[in-house]
XYZ file of C-alpha atoms in Angstrom:
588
model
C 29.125 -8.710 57.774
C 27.052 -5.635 59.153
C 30.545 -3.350 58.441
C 30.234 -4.483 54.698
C 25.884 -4.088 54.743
C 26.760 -0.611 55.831
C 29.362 -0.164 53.463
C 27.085 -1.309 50.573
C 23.964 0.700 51.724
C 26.889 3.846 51.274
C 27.864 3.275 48.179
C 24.255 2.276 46.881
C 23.339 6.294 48.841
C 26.312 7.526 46.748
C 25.351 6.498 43.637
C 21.885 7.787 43.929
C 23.111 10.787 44.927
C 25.266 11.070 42.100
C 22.614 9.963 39.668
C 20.377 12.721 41.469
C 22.986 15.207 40.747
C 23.369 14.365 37.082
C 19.710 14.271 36.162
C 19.775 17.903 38.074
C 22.492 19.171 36.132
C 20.861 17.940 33.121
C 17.167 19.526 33.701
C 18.791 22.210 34.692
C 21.079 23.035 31.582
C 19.043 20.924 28.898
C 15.643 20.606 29.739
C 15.926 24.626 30.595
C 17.774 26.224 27.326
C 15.786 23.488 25.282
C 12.869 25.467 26.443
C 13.798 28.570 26.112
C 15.033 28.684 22.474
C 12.286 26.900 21.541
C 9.392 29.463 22.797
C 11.726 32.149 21.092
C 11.678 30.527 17.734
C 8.424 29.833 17.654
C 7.179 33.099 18.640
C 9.612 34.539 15.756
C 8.078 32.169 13.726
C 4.677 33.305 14.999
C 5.509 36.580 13.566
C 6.412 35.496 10.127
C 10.251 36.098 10.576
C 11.325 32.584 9.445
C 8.129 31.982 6.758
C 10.534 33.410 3.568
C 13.016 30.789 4.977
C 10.629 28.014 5.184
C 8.971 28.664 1.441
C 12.425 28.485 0.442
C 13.112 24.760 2.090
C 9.302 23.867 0.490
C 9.988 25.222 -2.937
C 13.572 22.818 -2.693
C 11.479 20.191 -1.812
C 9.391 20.689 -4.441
C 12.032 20.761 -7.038
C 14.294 17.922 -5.482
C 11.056 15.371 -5.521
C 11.053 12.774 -8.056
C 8.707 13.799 -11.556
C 5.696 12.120 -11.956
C 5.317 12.214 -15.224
C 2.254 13.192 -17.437
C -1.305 12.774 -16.558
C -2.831 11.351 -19.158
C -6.550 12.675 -18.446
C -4.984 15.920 -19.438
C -4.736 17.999 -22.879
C -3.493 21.912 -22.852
C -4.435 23.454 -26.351
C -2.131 26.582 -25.489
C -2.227 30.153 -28.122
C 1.225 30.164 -28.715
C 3.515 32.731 -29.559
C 4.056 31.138 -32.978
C -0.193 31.225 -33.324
C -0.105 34.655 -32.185
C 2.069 35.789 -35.234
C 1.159 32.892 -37.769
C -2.637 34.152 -37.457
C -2.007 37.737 -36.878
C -4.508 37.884 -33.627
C -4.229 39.169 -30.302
C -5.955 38.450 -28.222
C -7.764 35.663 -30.488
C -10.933 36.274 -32.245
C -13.914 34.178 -31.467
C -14.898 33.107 -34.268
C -11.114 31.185 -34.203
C -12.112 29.813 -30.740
C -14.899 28.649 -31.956
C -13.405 26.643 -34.526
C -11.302 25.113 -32.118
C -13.874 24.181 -30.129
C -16.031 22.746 -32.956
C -12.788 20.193 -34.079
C -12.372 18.876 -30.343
C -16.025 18.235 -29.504
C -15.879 15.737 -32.727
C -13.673 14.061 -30.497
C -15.741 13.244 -27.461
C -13.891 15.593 -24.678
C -15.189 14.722 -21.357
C -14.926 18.276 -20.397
C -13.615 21.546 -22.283
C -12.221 24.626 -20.100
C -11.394 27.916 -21.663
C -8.981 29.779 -19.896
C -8.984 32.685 -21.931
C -11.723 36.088 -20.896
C -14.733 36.254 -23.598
C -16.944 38.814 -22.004
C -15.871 41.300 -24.821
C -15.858 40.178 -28.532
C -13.013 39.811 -30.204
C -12.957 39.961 -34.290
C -16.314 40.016 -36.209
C -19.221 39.345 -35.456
C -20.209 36.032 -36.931
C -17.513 34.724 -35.042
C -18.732 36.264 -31.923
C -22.284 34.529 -32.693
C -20.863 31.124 -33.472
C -18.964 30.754 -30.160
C -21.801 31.919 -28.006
C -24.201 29.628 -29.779
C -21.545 26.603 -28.885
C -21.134 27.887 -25.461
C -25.194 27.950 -25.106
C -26.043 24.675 -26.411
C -22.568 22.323 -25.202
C -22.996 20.927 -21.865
C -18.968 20.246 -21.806
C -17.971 23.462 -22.050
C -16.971 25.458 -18.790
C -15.979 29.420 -19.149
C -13.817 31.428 -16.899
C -14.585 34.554 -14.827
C -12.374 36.600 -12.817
C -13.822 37.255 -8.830
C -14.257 40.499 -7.728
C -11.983 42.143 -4.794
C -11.865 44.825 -2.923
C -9.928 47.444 -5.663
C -11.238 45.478 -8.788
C -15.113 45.042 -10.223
C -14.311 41.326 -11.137
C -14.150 40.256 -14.830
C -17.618 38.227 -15.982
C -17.819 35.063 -17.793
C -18.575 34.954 -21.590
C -22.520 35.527 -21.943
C -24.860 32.697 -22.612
C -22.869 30.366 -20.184
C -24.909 28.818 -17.751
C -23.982 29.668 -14.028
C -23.343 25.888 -13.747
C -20.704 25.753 -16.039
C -18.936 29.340 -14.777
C -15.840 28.582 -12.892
C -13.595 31.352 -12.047
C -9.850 31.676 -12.776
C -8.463 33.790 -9.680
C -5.471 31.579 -8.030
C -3.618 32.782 -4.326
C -0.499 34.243 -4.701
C 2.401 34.410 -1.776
C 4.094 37.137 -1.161
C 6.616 36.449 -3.497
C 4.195 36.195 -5.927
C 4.973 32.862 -5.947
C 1.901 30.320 -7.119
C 1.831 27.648 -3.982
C -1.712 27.476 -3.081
C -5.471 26.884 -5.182
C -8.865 27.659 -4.334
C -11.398 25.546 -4.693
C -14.661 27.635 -3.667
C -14.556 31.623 -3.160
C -17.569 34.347 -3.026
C -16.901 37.831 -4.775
C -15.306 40.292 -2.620
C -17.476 43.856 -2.583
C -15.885 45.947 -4.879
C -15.309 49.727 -4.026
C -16.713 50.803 -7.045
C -19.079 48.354 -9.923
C -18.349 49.060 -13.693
C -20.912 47.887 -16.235
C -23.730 45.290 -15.289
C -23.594 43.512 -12.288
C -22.339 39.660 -12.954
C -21.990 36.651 -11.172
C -18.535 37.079 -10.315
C -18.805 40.354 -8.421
C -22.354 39.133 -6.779
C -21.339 39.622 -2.929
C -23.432 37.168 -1.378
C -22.311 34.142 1.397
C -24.370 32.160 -0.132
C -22.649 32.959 -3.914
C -20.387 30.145 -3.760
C -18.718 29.865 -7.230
C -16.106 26.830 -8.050
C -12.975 27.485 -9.424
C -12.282 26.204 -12.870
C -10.093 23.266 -11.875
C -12.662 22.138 -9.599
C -15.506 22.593 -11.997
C -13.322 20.239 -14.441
C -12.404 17.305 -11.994
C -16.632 17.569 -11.147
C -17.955 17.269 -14.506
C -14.945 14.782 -15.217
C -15.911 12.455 -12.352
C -19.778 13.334 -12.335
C -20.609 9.707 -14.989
C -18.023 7.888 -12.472
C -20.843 8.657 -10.027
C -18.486 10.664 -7.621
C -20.222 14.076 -7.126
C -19.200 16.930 -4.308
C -20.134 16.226 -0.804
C -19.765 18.271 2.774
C -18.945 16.249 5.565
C -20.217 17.452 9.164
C -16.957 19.757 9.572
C -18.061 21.564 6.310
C -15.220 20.073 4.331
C -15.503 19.276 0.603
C -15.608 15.051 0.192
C -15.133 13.656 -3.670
C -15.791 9.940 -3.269
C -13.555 8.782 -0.155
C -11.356 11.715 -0.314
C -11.412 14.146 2.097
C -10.442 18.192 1.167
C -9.492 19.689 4.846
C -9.411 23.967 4.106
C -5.757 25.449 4.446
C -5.441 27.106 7.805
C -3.953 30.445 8.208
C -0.504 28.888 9.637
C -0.304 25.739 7.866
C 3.242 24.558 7.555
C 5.626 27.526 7.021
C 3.071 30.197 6.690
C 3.113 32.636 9.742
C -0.297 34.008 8.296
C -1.246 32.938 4.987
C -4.319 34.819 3.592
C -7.062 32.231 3.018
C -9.881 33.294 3.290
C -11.650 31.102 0.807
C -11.563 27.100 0.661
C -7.765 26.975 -0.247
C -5.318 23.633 -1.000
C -1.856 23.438 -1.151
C -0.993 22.990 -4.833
C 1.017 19.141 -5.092
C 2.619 20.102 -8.469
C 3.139 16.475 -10.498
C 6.229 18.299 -12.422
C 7.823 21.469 -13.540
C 7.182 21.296 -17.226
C 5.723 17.535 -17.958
C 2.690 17.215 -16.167
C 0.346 17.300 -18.777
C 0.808 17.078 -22.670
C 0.502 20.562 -24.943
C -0.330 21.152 -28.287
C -1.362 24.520 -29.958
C -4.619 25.726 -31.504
C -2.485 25.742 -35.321
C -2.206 21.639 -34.460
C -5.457 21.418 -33.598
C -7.206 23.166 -36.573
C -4.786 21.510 -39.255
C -5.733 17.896 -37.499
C -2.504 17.286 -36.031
C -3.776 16.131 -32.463
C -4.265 11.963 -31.814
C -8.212 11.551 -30.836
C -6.828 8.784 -28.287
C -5.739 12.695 -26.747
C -9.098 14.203 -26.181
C -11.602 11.444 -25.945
C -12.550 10.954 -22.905
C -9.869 13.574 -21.550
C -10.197 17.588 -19.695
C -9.013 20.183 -22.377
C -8.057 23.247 -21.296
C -7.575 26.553 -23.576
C -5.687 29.322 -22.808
C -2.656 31.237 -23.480
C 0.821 30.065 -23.415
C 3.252 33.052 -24.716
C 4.263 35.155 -22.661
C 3.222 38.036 -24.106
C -0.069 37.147 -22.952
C 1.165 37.613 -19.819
C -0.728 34.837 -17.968
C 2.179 33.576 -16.513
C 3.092 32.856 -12.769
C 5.862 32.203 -10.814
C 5.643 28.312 -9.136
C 8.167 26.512 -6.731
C 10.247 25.640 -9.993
C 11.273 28.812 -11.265
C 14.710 28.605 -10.032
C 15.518 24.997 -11.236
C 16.813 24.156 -14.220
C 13.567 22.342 -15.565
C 11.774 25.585 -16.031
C 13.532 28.994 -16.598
C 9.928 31.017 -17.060
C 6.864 31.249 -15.291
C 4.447 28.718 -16.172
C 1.204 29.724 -17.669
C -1.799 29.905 -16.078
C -3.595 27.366 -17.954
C -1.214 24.918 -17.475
C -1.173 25.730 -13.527
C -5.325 24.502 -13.332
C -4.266 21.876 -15.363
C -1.931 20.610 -12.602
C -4.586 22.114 -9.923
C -7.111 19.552 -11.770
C -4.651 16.800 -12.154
C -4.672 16.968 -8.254
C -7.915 16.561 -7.801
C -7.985 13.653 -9.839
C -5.349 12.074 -8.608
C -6.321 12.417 -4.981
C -9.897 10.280 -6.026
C -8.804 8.220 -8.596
C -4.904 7.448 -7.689
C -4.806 7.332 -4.129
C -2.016 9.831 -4.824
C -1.471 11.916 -1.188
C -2.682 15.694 -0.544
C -0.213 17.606 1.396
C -0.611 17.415 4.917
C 0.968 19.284 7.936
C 1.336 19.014 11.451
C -1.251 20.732 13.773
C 0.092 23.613 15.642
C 1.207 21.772 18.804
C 2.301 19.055 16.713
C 5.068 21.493 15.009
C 6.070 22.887 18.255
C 6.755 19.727 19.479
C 8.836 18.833 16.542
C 10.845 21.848 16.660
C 11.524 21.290 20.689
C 11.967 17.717 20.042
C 15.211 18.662 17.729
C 16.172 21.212 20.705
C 16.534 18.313 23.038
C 18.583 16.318 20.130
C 20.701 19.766 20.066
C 21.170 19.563 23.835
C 21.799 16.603 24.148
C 25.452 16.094 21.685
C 26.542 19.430 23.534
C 25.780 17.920 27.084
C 27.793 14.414 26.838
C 29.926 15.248 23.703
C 32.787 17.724 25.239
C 35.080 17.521 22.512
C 35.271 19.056 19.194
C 35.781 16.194 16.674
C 32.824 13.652 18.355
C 30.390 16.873 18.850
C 30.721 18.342 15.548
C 30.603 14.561 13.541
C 27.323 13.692 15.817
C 25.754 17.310 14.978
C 26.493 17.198 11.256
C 24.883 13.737 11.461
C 22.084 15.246 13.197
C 21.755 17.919 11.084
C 21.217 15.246 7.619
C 18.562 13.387 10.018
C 16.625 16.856 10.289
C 16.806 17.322 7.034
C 16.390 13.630 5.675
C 13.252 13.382 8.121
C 11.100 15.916 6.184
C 12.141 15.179 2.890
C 11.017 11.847 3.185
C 7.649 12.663 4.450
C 7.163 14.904 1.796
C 7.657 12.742 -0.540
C 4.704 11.274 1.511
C 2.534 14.846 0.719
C 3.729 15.753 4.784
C 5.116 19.705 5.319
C 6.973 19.176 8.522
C 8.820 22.445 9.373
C 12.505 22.450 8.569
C 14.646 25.170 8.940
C 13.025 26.224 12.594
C 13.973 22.572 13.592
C 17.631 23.084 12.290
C 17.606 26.691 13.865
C 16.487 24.777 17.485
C 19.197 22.079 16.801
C 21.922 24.552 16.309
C 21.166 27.201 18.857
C 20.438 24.780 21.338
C 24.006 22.689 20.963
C 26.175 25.828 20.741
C 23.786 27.027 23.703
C 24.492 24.264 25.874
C 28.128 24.442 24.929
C 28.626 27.793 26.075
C 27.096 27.287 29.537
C 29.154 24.303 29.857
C 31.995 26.209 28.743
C 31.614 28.901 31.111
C 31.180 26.767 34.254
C 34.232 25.729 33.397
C 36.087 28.845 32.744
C 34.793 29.969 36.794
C 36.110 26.575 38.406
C 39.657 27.352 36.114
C 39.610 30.396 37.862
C 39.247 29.310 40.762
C 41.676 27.479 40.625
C 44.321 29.461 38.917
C 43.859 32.292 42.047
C 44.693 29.631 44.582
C 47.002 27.926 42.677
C 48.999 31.473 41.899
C 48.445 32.550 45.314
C 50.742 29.466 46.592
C 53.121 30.159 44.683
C 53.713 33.803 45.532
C 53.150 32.678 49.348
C 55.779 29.744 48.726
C 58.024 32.202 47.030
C 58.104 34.726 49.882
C 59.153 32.370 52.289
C 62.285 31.541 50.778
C 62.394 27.950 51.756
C 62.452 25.886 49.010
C 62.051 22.250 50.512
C 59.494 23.774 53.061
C 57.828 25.215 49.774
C 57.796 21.791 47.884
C 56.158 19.541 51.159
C 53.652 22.266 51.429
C 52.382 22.771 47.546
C 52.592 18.585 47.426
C 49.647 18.276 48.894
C 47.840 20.953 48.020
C 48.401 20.663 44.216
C 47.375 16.703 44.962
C 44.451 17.782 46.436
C 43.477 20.422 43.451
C 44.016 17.761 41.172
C 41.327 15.304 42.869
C 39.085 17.804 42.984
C 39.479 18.464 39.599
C 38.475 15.183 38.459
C 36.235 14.866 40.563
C 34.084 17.675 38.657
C 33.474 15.084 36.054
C 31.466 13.710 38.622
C 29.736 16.251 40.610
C 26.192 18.164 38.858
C 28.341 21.398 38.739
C 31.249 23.330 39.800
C 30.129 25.281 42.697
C 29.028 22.050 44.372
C 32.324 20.510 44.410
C 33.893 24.053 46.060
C 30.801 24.679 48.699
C 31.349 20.809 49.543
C 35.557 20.770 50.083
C 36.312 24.422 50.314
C 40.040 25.060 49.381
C 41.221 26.499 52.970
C 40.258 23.399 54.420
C 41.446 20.509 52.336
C 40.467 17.127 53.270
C 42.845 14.132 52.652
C 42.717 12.814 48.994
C 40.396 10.235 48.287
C 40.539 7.619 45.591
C 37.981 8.786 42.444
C 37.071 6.313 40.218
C 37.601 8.121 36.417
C 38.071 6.885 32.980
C 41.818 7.811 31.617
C 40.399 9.864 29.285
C 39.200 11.606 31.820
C 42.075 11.560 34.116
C 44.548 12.540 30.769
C 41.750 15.709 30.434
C 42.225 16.786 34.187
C 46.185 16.552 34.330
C 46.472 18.560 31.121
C 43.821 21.214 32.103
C 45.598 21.234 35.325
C 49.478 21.809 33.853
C 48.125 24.774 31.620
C 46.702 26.552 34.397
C 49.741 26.012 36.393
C 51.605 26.720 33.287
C 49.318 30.258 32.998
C 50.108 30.899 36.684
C 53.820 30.819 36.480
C 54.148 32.656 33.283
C 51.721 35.663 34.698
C 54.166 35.340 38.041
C 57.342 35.954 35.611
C 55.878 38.895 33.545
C 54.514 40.774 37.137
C 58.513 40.128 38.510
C 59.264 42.602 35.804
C 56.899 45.007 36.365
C 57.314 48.539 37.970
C 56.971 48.715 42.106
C 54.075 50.796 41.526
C 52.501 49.471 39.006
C 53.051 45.645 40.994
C 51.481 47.222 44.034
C 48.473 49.223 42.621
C 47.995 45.112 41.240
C 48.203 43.640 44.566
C 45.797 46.146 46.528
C 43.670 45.209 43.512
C 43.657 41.729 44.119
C 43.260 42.427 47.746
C 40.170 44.050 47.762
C 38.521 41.528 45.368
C 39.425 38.811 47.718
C 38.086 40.844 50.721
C 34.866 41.462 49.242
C 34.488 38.159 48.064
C 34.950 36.644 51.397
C 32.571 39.406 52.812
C 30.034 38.280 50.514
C 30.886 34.524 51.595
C 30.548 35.481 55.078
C 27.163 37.489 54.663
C 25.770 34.304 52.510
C 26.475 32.048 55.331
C 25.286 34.219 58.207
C 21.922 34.248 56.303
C 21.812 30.746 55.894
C 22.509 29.988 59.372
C 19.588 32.612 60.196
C 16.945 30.584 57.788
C 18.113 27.030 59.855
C 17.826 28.677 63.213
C 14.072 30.082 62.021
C 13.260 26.927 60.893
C 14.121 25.354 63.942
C 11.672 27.753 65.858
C 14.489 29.776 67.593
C 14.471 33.451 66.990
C 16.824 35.547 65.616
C 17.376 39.319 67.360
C 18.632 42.101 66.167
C 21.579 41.848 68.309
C 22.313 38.539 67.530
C 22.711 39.690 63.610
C 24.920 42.706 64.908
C 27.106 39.905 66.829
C 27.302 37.472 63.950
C 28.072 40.422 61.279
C 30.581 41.773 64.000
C 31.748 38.351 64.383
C 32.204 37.662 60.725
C 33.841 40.898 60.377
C 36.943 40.349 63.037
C 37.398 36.736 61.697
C 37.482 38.541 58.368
């Protein structure tokens, strides 16, 4: 009874310490290279390195996403290219604007935008009168301005507007030139130099807030719904129950995007349906529905291209939309947003805080980790990572179908490097315990060889080769090769002990184990055919290596014996170093 207690209390010792060992070897290959990859991607995403990548993945996104259709609040009246040359004006006079105007305000608009620069007059001069008197006296109508920067003196609105009713036209470009981003409030930048009168739009002043024109449409649109602009305590812009956080600096896939105004991320509805178009020719021949602009935002502005207001958006590469889309149409979507958002309950894109995407990203490290760690061979690892792989990319894309920018390609990056990371530290603690064992192995052979007696050669290598199998399988079990040889060191081989394994296991051992042997035997051949003096340079070679090796054995053990025997309180002299070096020497 107390013999089998004791023998239980073992085994239960055993398996903690095996279960001890594992979770080491895990933490310690895992938890560690997880870690490590992870800090470098994100500091090479820190530095923009991966942010061309990552626009990429959002602009497929973008164009992958189910169309939304057309937003009915909506009417473009574009200048076409067939306007342009049917009329014979470019840019268009006012007085033709003006008639345009006049026709659409019979119909009750609930606001009118015009997307197209009036602070010079275009054609003659009645025409010029007639449209400022409508812009005067139409509450409806909102003009465009262009901000001021740093190199340019800003563009002003048309005069007469009231500054209420002045929205400005700049939108944030990307690198790439790529249109991904809106502003909804911005103050002039100082400009180097100032042309002409100063204007509202090149007023430097903090407390010069102007509204873009998509923002000044969705206000006057919802103003008689009773939903009117509002700062929360944060400062951020609130429309009814709606909430407008600012873009940060590093939101989603931007290393440092430059916002330095009160900027959204643009949640296009579609690439070339969003909102219904007609041309100015339909409109002054009376070819537009009413149903279209009662009640509805019209925007003017140009929509040839040789107007060139025309911008590169997240679509440009898909087969919906060849061209740029024009920049009227752009606020229009920018406005359909904002309606949207208040009316529709329809999502704003979000993304992760900072900490919240590093997490992520190490999150899919571990995942990476992970296959590599328990997943040895090929077929398993590579079916479980390519399943991995869709779940990184399936993840993302359905929460941004959601209006959520979760990073994707530095998550893949993290899965990938991790897993072949893992894989090659694995792999090369295996390739030292192979030879390890292909030295000893090779070693009996030449040592059975020399001694000419075959059977006496055959007992002897029996039990050795048993024993070098066990402890071959047994690696399965142990936290890492160098355990298994510090704990049965091959000089001294203990009896063989039965090792519980899997046949899978056991099948993986014996083969590894043949080919070694095989290796061994075949190097043995090819060196019996070698020059004497080529085999002997070889063998003092080999020598050597062996001598320093157990030189370096023997110094690692005389310090370790030192560190037991200080912590023990007995001291160490020099002598008694000289005796155990000495010592370790001769035995040598």
């Amino acid at each position: 009874m107390v013999s089998q207690l004791a023998h239980n209390l073992r085994s239960l010792l055993s398996g903690h310490s095996r279960l001890g060992k594992a979770t080491k070897a895990f933490a310690g290959t895992v938890l560690l290279t997880s870690l490590v990859l992870t800090g470098l991607i994100v500091t090479l995403r820190q530095f923009g390195a991966l942010e061309e990548m990552e626009l990429d993945a959002y602009d497929r996104f973008v164009r992958s996403r189910p169309d939304e259709g057309l937003d009915e609040r909506l009417l473009v009246v574009g200048v076409s290219e067939e306007d342009i040359q049917t009329r014979k004006e470019f840019p268009l006079h006012d007085g033709t604007l003006a008639e345009v105007l006049e026709k659409l305000l019979r119909y009750q608009p609930s606001a009118v935008g015009i997307d197209i620069g009036r602070d010079v007059p275009q054609g003659p001069a009645a025409g010029r009168a007639r449209l400022i008197n409508l812009l005067k006296e139409s509450d409806r109508i909102s003009a465009v301005c262009i901000l001021s920067s740093a190199t340019e003196p800003g563009v002003p609105a048309a005069p007469g507007v009231p500054p209420e009713r002045i929205g400005f036209a700049d939108i944030p470009q990307d690198p790439d030139r790529a249109i991904r981003r809106i502003a909804l409030v911005s103050t002039p930048t100082p400009p180097s130099k100032l042309i002409g009168t100063p204007h509202l739009c090149n007023y430097a002043d903090p407390d010069n807030q102007l509204l873009s024109l998509s923002f000044q449409l969705a206000s006057t649109y919802l103003e008689p719904k009773g939903i009117v602009p509002e700062q929360t305590e944060s400062g951020e812009i609130q429309l009814g129950s709606v909430v407008f956080p600012p873009l940060t600096e590093n939101a989603g896939g931007y290393a440092k995007a430059d916002a330095p105004d009160y900027q959204l991320m643009l949640n296009y509805r579609s690439a070339s349906s969003a909102v219904r178009q007609v041309s100015i020719t339909q409109v002054l021949q009376g070819q537009v529905d009413p149903a279209w602009v009662k009640d509805r935002i019209i925007l003017i502005g140009y929509t040839s291209q040789v107007a060139k207001d025309t911008f590169a958006t997240p679509y440009l590469s898909s087969e919906e939309a060849t061209r740029n889309m024009p920049g009227v149409v752009i606020h229009a979507q920018a406005t359909s947003q904002i309606l949207s958002a208040v009316l529709d309950g329809r999502p704003l894109l979000w993304y992760l805080p900072e900490v919240g995407e590093i997490l992520w990203i190490w999150g899919w490290s571990l995942v990476g980790g992970i296959i590599a760690f328990y997943l040895r061979r090929p077929l398993p690892f590579l079916l479980v990572c390519g399943v991995a792989l869709s779940l990184c990319y399936g993840l993302p894309y359905l929460l941004f179908l959601q209006g959520g920018w979760i990073p994707l390609v530095p998550s893949a990056i993290a899965l990938l490097m991790t897993a072949a990371g893992v894989g090659f530290i694995d792999r090369a603690t295996k390739a030292g315990y192979t030879q390890a064992i292909y030295e000893q192995l090779r070693e009996q052979l030449v040592l059975g060889g020399k001694l000419g007696a075959e059977q006496g050669q055959k007992a002897r290598q029996a039990d050795y080769l048993e024993d070098l199998v066990r402890r071959a399988r047994s690696i399965r079990q142990q936290s890492s090769p160098t355990e298994v040889l510090d704990s049965h060191p091959l000089e001294e081989a203990p009896q063989p002990q039965t090792i519980s394994t899997s046949t899978s296991g056991m099948k993986d051992v014996d083969t590894l184990y043949q080919q070694i042997k095989d290796q061994v035997e075949s190097d043995l051949e090819r060196e019996e055919k070698e020059p004497e003096t080529t085999k002997a340079q070889r063998l003092a070679q080999a020598k050597e290596q062996r001598l320093q090796n157990l030189l370096a054995r023997s110094r690692s053990t005389r310090t370790h014996q030192e560190g037991n025997l200080k912590e023990h309180g007995v001291s160490v002299t020099p002598q008694d170093s000289t005796n155990a070096q000495s010592d370790s020497e001769v035995e040598t």
